[in-house]
Coordinates of C-alpha atoms and ligand atoms in Angstrom, one line a residue:
X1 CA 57.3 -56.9 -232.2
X2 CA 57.3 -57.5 -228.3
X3 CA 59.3 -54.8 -227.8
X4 CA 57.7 -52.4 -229.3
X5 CA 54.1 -53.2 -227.9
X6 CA 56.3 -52.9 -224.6
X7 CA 57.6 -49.6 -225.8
X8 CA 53.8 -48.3 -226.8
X9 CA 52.2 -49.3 -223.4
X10 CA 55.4 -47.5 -221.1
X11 CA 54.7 -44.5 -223.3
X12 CA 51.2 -43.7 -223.1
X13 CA 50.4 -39.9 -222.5
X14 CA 48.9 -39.9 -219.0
X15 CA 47.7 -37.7 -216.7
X16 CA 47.2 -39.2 -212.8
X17 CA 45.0 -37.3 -210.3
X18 CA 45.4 -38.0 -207.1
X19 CA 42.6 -37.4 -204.7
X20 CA 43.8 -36.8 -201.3
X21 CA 46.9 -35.3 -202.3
X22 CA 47.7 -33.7 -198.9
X23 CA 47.4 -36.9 -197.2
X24 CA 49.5 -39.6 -195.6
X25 CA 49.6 -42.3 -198.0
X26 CA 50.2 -39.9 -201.1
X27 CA 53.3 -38.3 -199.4
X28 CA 54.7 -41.5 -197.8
X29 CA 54.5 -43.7 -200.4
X30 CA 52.6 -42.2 -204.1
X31 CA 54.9 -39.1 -204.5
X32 CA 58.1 -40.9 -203.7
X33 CA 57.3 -44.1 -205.8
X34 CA 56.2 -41.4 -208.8
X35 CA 59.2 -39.3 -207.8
X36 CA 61.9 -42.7 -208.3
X37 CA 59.8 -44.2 -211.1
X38 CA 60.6 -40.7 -213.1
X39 CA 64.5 -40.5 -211.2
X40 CA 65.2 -44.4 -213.3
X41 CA 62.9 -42.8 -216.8
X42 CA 60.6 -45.4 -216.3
X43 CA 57.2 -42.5 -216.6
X44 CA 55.8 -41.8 -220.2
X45 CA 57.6 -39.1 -221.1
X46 CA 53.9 -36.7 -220.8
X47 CA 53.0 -37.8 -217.7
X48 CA 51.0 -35.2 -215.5
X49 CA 50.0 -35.4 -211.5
X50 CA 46.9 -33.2 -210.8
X51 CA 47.5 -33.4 -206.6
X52 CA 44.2 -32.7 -205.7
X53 CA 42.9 -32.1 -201.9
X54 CA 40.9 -29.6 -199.7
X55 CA 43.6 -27.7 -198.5
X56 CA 44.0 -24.6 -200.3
X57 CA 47.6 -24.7 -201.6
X58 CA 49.7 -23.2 -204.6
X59 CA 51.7 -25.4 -206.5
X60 CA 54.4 -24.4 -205.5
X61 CA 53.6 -24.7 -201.5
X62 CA 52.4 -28.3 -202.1
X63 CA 55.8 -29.3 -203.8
X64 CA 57.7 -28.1 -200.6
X65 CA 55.2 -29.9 -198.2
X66 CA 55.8 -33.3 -200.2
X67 CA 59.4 -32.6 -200.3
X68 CA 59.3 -31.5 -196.3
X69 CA 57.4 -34.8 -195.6
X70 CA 59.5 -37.0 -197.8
X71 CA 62.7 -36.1 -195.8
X72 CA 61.0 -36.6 -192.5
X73 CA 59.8 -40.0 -193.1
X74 CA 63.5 -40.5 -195.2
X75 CA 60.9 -42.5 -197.7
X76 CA 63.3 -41.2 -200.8
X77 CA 66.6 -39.9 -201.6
X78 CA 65.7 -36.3 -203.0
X79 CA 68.2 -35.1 -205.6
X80 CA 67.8 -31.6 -206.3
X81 CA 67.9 -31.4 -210.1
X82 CA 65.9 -34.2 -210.8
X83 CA 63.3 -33.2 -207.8
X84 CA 63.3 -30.1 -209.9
X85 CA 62.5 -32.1 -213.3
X86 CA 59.8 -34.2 -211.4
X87 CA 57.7 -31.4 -209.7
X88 CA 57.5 -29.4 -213.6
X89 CA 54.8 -32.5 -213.7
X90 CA 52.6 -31.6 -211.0
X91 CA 49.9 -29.2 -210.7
X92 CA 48.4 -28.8 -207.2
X93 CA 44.4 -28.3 -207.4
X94 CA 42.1 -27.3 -204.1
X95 CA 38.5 -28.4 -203.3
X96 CA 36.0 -30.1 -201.7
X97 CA 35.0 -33.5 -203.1
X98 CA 31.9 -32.7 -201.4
X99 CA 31.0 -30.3 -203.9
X100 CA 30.1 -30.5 -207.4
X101 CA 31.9 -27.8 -208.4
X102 CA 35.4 -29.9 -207.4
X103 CA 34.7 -31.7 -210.0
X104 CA 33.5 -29.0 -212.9
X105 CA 36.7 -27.4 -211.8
X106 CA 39.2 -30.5 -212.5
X107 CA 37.3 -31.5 -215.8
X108 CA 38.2 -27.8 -216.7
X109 CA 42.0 -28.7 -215.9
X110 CA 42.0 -31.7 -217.3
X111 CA 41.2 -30.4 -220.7
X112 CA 42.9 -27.3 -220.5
X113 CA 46.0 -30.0 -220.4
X114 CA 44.8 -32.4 -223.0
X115 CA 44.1 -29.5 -225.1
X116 CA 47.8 -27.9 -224.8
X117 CA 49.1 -31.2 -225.7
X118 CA 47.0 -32.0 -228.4
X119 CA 46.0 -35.2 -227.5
X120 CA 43.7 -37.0 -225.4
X121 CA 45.3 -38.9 -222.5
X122 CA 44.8 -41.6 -220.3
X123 CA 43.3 -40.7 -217.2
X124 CA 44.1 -42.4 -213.8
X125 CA 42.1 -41.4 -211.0
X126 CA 43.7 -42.3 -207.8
X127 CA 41.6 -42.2 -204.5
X128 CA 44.1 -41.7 -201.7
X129 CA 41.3 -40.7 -199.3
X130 CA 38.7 -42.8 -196.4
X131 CA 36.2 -45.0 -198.2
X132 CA 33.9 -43.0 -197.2
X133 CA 34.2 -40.1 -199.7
X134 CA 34.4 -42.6 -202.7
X135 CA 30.5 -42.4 -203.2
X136 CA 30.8 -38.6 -203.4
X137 CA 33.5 -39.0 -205.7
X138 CA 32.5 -41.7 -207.6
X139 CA 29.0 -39.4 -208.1
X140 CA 31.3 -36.5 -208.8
X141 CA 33.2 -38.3 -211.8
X142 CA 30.3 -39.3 -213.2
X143 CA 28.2 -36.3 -213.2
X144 CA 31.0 -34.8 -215.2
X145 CA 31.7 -37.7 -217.0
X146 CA 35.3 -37.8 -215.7
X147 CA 35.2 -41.5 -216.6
X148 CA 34.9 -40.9 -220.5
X149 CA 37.4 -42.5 -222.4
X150 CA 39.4 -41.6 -225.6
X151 CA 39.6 -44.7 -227.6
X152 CA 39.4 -47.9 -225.2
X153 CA 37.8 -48.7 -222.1
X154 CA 40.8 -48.9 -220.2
X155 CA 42.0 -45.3 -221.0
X156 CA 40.8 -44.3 -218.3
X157 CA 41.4 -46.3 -214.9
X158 CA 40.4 -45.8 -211.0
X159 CA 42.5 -47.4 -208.2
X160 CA 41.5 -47.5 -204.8
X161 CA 43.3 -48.4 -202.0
X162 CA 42.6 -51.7 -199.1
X163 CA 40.6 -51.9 -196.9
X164 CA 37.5 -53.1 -199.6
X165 CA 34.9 -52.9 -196.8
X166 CA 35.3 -54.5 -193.8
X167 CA 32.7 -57.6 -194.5
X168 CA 31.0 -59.0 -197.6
X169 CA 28.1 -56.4 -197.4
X170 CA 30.1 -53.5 -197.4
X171 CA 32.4 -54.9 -199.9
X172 CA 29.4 -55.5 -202.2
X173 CA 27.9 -51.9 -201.6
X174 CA 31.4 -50.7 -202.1
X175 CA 31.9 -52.4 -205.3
X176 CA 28.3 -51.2 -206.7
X177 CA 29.4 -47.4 -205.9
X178 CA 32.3 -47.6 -208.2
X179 CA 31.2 -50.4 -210.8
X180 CA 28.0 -47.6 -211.2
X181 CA 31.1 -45.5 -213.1
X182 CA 34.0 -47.7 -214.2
X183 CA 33.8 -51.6 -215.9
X184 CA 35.8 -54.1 -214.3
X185 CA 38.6 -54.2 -216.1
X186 CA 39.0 -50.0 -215.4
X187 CA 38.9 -51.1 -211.6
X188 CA 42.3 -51.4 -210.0
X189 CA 42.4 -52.5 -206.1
X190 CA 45.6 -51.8 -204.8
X191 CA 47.0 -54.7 -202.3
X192 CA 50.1 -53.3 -201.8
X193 CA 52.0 -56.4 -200.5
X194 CA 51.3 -58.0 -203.6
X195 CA 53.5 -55.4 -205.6
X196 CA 56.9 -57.4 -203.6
X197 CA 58.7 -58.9 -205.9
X198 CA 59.3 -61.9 -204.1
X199 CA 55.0 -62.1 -204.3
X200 CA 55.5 -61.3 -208.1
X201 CA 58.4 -64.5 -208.1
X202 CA 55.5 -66.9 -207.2
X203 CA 53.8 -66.6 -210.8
X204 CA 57.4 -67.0 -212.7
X205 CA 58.8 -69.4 -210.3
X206 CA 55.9 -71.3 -211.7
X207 CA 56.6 -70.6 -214.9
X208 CA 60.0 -71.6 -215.1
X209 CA 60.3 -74.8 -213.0
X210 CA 59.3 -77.9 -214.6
X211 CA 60.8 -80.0 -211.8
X212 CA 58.8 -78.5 -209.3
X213 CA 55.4 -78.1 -212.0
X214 CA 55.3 -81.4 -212.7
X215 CA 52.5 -82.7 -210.8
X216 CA 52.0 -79.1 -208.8
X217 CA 49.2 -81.1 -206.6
X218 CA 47.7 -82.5 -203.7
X219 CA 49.2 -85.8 -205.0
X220 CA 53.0 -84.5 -204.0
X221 CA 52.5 -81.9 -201.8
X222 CA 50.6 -82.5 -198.6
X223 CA 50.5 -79.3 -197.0
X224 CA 50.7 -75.5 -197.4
X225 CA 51.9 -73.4 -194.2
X226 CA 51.5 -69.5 -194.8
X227 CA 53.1 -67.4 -192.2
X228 CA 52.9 -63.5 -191.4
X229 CA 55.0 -62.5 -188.6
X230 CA 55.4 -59.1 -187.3
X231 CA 57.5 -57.7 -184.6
X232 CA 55.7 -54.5 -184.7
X233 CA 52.3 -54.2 -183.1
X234 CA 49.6 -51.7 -184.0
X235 CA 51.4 -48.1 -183.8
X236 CA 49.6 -45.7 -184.8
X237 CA 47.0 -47.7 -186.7
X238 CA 44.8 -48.2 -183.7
X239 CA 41.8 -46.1 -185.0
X240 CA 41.2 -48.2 -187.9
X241 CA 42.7 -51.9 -186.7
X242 CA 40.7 -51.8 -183.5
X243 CA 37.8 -52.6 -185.6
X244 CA 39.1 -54.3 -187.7
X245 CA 41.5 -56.8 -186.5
X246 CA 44.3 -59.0 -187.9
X247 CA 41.9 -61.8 -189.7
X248 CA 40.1 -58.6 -191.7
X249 CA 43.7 -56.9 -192.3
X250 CA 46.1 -59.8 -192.9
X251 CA 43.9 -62.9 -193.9
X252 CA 41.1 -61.9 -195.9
X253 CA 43.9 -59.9 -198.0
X254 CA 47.3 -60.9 -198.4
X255 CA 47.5 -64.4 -196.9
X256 CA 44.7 -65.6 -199.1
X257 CA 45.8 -63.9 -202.0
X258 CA 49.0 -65.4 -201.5
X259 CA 47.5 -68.8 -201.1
X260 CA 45.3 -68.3 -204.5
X261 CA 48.9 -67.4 -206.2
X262 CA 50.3 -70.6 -204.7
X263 CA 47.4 -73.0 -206.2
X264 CA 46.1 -71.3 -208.9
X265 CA 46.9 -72.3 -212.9
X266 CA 48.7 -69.9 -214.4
X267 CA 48.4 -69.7 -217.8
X268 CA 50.9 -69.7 -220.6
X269 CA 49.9 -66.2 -221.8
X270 CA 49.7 -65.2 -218.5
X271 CA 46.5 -63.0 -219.2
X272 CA 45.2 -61.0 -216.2
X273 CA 41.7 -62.0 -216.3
X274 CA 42.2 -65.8 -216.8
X275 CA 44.6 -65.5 -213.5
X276 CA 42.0 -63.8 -211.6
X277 CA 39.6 -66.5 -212.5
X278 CA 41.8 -69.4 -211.8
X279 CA 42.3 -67.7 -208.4
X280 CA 39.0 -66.8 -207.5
X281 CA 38.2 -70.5 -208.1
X282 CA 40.8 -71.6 -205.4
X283 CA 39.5 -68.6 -203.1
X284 CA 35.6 -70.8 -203.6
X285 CA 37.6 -74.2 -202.7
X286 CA 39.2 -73.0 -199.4
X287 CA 36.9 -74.2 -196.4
X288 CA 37.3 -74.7 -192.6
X289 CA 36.2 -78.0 -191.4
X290 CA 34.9 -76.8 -187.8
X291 CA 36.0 -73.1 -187.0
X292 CA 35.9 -73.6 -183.2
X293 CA 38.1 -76.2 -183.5
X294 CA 40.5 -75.0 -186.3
X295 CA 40.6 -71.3 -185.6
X296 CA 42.3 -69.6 -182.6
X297 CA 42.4 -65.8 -181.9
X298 CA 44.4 -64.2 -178.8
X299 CA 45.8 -60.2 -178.6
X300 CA 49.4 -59.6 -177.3
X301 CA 49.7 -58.5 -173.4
X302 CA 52.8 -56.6 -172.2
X303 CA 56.0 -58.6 -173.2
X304 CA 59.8 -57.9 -174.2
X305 CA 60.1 -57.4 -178.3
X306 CA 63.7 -57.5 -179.5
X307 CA 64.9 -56.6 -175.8
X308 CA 62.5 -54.1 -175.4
X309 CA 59.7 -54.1 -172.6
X310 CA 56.6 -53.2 -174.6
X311 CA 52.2 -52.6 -174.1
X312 CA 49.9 -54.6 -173.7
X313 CA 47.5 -54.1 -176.8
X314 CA 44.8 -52.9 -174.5
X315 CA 46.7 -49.9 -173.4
X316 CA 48.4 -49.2 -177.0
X317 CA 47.0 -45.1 -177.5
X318 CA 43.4 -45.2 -179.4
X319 CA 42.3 -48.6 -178.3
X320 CA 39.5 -49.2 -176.2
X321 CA 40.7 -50.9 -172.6
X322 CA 37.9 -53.9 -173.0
X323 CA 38.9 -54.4 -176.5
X324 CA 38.8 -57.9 -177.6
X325 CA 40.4 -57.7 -181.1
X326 CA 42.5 -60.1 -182.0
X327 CA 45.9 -59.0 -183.0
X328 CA 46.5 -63.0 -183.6
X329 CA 44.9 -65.8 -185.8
X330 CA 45.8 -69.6 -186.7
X331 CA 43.7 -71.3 -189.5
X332 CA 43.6 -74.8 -190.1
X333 CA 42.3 -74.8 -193.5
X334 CA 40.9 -77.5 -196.8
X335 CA 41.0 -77.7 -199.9
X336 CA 38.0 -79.1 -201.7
X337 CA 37.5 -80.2 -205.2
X338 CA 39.9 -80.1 -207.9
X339 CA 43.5 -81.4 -208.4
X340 CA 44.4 -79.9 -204.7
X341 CA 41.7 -81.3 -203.2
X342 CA 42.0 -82.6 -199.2
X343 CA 45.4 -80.3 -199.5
X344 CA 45.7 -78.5 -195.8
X345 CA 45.9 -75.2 -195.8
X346 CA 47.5 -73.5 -192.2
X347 CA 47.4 -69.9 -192.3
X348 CA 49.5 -68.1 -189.2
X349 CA 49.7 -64.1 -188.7
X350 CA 50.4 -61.8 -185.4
X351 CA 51.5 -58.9 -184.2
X352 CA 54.3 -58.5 -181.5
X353 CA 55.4 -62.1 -182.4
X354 CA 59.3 -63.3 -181.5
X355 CA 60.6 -62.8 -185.1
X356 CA 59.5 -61.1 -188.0
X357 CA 58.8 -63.5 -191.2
X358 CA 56.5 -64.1 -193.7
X359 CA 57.0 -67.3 -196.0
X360 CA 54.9 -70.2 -197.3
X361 CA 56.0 -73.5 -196.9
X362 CA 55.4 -76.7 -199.3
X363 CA 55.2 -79.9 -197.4
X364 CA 56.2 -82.6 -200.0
X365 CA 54.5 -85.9 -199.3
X366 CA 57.0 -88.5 -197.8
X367 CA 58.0 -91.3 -199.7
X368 CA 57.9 -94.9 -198.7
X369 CA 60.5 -95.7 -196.3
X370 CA 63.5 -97.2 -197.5
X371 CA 65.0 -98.9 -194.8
X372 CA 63.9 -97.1 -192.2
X373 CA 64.7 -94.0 -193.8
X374 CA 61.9 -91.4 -194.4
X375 CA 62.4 -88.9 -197.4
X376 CA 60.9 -85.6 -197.2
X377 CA 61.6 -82.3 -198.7
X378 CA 60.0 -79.1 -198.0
X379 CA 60.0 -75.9 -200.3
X380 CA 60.3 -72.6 -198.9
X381 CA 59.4 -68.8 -200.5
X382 CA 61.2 -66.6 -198.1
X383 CA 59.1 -63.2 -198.3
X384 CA 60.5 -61.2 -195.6
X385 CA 63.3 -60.3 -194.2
X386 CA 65.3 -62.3 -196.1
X387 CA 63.9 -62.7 -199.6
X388 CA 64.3 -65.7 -201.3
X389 CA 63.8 -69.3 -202.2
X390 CA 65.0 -72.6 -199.5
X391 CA 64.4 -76.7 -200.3
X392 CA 64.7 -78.7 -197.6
X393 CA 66.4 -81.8 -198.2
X394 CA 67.6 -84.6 -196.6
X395 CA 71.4 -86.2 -197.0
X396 CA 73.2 -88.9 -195.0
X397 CA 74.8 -88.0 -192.4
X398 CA 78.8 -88.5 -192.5
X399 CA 79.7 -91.6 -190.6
X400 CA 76.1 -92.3 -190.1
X401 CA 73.8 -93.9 -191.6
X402 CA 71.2 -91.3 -191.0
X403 CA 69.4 -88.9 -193.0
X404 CA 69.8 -85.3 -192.2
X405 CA 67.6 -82.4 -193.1
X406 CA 70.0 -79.9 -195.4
X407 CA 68.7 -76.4 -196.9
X408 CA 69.7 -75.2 -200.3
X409 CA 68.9 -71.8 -200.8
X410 CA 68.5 -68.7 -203.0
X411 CA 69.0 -65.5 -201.5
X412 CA 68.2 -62.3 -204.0
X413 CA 70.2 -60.2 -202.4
X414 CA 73.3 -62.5 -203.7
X415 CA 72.0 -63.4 -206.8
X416 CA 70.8 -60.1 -208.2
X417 CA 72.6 -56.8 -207.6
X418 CA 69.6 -54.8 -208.2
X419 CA 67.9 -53.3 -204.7
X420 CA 64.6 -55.1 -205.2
X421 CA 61.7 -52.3 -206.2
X422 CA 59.6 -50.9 -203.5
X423 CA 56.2 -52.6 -204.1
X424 CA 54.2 -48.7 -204.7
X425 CA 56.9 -48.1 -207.6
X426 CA 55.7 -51.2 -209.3
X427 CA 52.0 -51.2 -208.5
X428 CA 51.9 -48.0 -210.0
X429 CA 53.7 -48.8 -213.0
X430 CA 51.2 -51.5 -213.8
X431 CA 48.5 -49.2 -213.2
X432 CA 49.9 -46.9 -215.8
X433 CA 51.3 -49.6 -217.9
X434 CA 47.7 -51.5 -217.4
X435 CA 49.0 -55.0 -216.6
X436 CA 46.3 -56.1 -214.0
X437 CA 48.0 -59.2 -212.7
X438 CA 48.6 -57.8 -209.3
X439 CA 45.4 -56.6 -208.8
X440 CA 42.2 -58.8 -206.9
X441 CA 39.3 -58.9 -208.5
X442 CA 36.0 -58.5 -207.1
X443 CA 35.4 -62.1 -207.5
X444 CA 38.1 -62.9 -205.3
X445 CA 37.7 -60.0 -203.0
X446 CA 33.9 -61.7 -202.3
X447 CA 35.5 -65.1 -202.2
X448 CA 37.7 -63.5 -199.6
X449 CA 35.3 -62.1 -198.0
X450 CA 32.7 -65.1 -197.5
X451 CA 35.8 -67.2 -195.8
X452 CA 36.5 -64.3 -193.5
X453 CA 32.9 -63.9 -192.3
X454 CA 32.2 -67.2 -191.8
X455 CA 34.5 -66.5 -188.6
X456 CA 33.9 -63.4 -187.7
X457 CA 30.0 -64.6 -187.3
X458 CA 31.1 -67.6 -185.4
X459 CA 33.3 -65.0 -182.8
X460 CA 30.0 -63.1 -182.7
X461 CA 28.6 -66.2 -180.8
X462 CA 30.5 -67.2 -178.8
X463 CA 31.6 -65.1 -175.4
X464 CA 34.8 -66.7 -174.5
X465 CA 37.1 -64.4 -172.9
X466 CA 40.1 -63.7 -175.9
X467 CA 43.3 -65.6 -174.8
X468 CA 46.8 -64.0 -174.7
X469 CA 50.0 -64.3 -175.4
X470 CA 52.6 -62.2 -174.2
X471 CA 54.2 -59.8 -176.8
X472 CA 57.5 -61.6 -178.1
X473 CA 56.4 -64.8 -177.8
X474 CA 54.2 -67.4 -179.1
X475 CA 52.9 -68.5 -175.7
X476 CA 49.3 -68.7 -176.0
X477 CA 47.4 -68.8 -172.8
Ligands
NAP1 N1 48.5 -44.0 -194.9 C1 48.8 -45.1 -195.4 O1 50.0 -45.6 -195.3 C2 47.8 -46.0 -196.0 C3 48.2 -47.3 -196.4 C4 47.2 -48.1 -197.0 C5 46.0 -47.6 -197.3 N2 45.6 -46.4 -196.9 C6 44.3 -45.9 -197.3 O2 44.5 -44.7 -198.1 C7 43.4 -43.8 -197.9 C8 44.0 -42.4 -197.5 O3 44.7 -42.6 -196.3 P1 45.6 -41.4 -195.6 O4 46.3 -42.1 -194.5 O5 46.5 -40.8 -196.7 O6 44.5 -40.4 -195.1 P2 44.8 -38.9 -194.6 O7 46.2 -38.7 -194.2 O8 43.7 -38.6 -193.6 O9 44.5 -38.0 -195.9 C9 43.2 -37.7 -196.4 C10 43.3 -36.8 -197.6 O10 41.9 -36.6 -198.0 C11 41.7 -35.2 -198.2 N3 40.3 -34.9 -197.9 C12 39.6 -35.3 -196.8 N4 38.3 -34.8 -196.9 C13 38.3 -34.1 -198.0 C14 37.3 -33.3 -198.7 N5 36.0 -33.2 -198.2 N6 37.6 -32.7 -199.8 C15 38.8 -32.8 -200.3 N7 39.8 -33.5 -199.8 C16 39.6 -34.1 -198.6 C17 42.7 -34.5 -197.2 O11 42.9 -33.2 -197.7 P3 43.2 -32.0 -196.7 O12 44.4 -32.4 -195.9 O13 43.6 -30.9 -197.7 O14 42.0 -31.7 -195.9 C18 43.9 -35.4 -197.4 O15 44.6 -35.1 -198.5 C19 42.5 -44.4 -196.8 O16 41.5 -45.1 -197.5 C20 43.5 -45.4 -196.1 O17 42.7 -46.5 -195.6 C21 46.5 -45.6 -196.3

């Protein structure tokens, strides 16, 4: 019976539009995900793409520009007879979302296609373009009631794509421009680091680990440690990170949600919505005790990066020389209330830093000494580069009568053959298969939100100069 519920939902007759169709993120990462997705069957077998963007394009023309740009960034491995199959689902469409008649024009299309088939698809309407078209669009979708569905609610879905403002009040007026046209549950925010498997691992690990579940708690585990370390530092990101910084484009979004995965319930039916509220109830119960105290900021001055002499962030191209932006934050965090509360939270994320990693680490709570001897273990998900799972534990020494720390560990990459799916591939799968576990709600996006301004409004006070660390290290001074 499973199986063929599975079956139904990865065979729904869709058609996916694509707003922005010409742009960056839809050749780098939507057409190539779509493009593998269909190269392993996994699309319904009617699945459309309505690429939809200003430039005035055949068909035909856009095809070879996605192709073109898909071998440049080498984001895909194009075979030619399946490249062939794939782009028979793709109809380019030109206009300006600024106009009305965009949108008479693609509700013309759109039924053109639901009438050949004969049936009345699902609609996805993907908004690969700056947030600050989506009121147009949203306006645009509504006025020709785009948003109608055929038999459910969720027939018809809208993704949009991080950042979700860039504080609480813009992330509320955000959230009423597209709630004014789709529910909830037809809202899907795309986080795209939460489509990584090894982010997807925390909810089964939890599932399937008794010895670790028992008494998942602040009474065994003393503290969490999230880390996000990148080698890179902004690139060509500068027009949009230099106002926004790493605590708005790290913390507030994946290291939080990643937290909330970490503490939340999860619940044996594993139902989207009871997730999301579990979450956004840890989200509410994360505090900082005194954010001058337990918060630190710096940006990265010149330095040597894997053996290469690189910028200072001030004179990276497109950011301002006076910038103060951090490009580096360090949380000490709480927990409060619940079964994980006075649980410590540290939360660690830069750019340009020695090594690049991103893991959590569980601190179990020692045990009584026995002897002298202190037992402690710690448990480890290894994100990047080297996916996988670690526990610390300690043995006696040979010819000692010492304990010594040991790691056991789990590496994907020996236990499972498969390459592990790039995270777009399986965000849009769930969109089109509409399971909503990986996507925040708004509850937790505010939740988020309300943590992150709390320190942004305390750096707005105070004028100390921002310290520095030299790129490549972790030398703050
Ligand atoms: N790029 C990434 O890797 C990435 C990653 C995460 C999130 N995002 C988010 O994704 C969104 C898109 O980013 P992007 O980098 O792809 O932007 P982009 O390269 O600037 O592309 C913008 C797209 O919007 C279209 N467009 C702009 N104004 C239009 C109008 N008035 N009418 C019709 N089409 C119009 C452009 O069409 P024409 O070219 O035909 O004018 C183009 O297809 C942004 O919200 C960004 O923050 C991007």
């Amino acid at each position: 019976m499973k199986a063929e519920i599975f079956q139904d939902v990865a065979n729904l007759p869709t058609i996916m539009v694509i707003f922005g169709a010409t742009g960056d993120l839809t050749n780098r990462k939507l057409i190539p995900a779509l493009y593998n997705l269909d190269r392993q069957g996994l699309l319904p077998d009617t699945f459309q793409i309505i690429a939809f963007a200003r430039k005035n394009l055949t068909t035909k023309e856009f095809c070879e520009y996605s192709k073109s740009q898909i071998s440049k960034y080498k984001v895909a491995q194009i075979e030619d007879v399946t490249w062939k199959r794939f782009t028979r689902r793709i109809n380019y469409l030109h206009g300006d979302f600024k106009e009305d008649q965009a949108y008479t024009h693609l509700a013309k299309e759109l039924n053109k296609i639901d009438s050949d088939l004969g049936v009345c698809t699902h609609k996805i309407f993907y908004l690969a373009i700056s947030p600050d078209l989506y009121e147009r669009v949203f306006q645009g979708i509504g006025h020709t009631r785009l948003n109608q569905i055929c038999q459910n609610l969720k027939d018809t879905r809208v993704v949009i794509e991080k950042p979700f403002g860039r504080n609480l009040d813009s992330f509320l007026k955000l959230n009423a421009q597209v709630s004014s046209v789709f529910a909830e549950e037809q809202i899907y925010r795309i986080d795209h680091f939460l489509g990584k498997e090894t982010v997807q691992n925390i909810l089964y690990f939890k599932a399937g680990n008794p010895v670790f579940m028992s008494d998942w708690s602040e009474s065994r585990i003393d503290t969490i440690d999230i880390v996000m370390h990148e080698t890179l530092g902004v690139e060509d990101r500068a027009a949009y990170y230099d106002s926004y910084g790493q605590l708005r484009d790290m913390i507030q979004s994946h290291m939080l949600q990643l937290a909330a995965l970490i503490l939340a319930e999860i619940p044996e039916s594993m139902d989207a919505s009871t997730i999301s509220k579990n979450k956004e109830e840890v989200l509410n119960s994360i505090y900082i005790e005194n954010i001058k105290r337990d918060v630190h900021r710096a940006q990265y001055s010149e330095g040597v990066v894997e053996g290469k002499l690189v910028n200072a962030y001030a004179e990276e191209k497109g950011v301002k020389t006076n910038s103060i932006t951090e490009t580096y934050v360090r949380i000490k965090a709480k927990v409060k209330g619940g079964k994980w509360h006075g649980l410590k939270i540290n939360l660690e994320t830069g750019k340009r830093m020695p090594e690049k990693k991103t893991e959590i680490r569980l601190h179990y709570k020692s045990a009584e000494p026995t002897k002298g001897l202190v037992g402690k273990n710690c448990l480890i998900f290894r994100l990047q580069p080297s996916e996988g799972i670690s526990l610390e534990m300690q043995v006696k020494k040979p010819n000692n009568a010492k304990l010594e720390t040991v790691t056991m560990n789990f590496d994907y990459d020996r236990s499972f053959r498969e390459i592990l799916p790039d995270a777009y591939e399986k965000i849009l799968l769930d969109v089109i298969r509409m399971s909503k576990n990986l996507f925040p709600s708004a509850a937790e996006l505010e939740a988020s939100w309300k943590f992150t301004d709390m320190i942004v409004d305390e750096w707005r006070n105070d004028n100390i100069e921002i310290a520095k660390y030299p790129a490549g290290t972790l030398v703050i001074n």
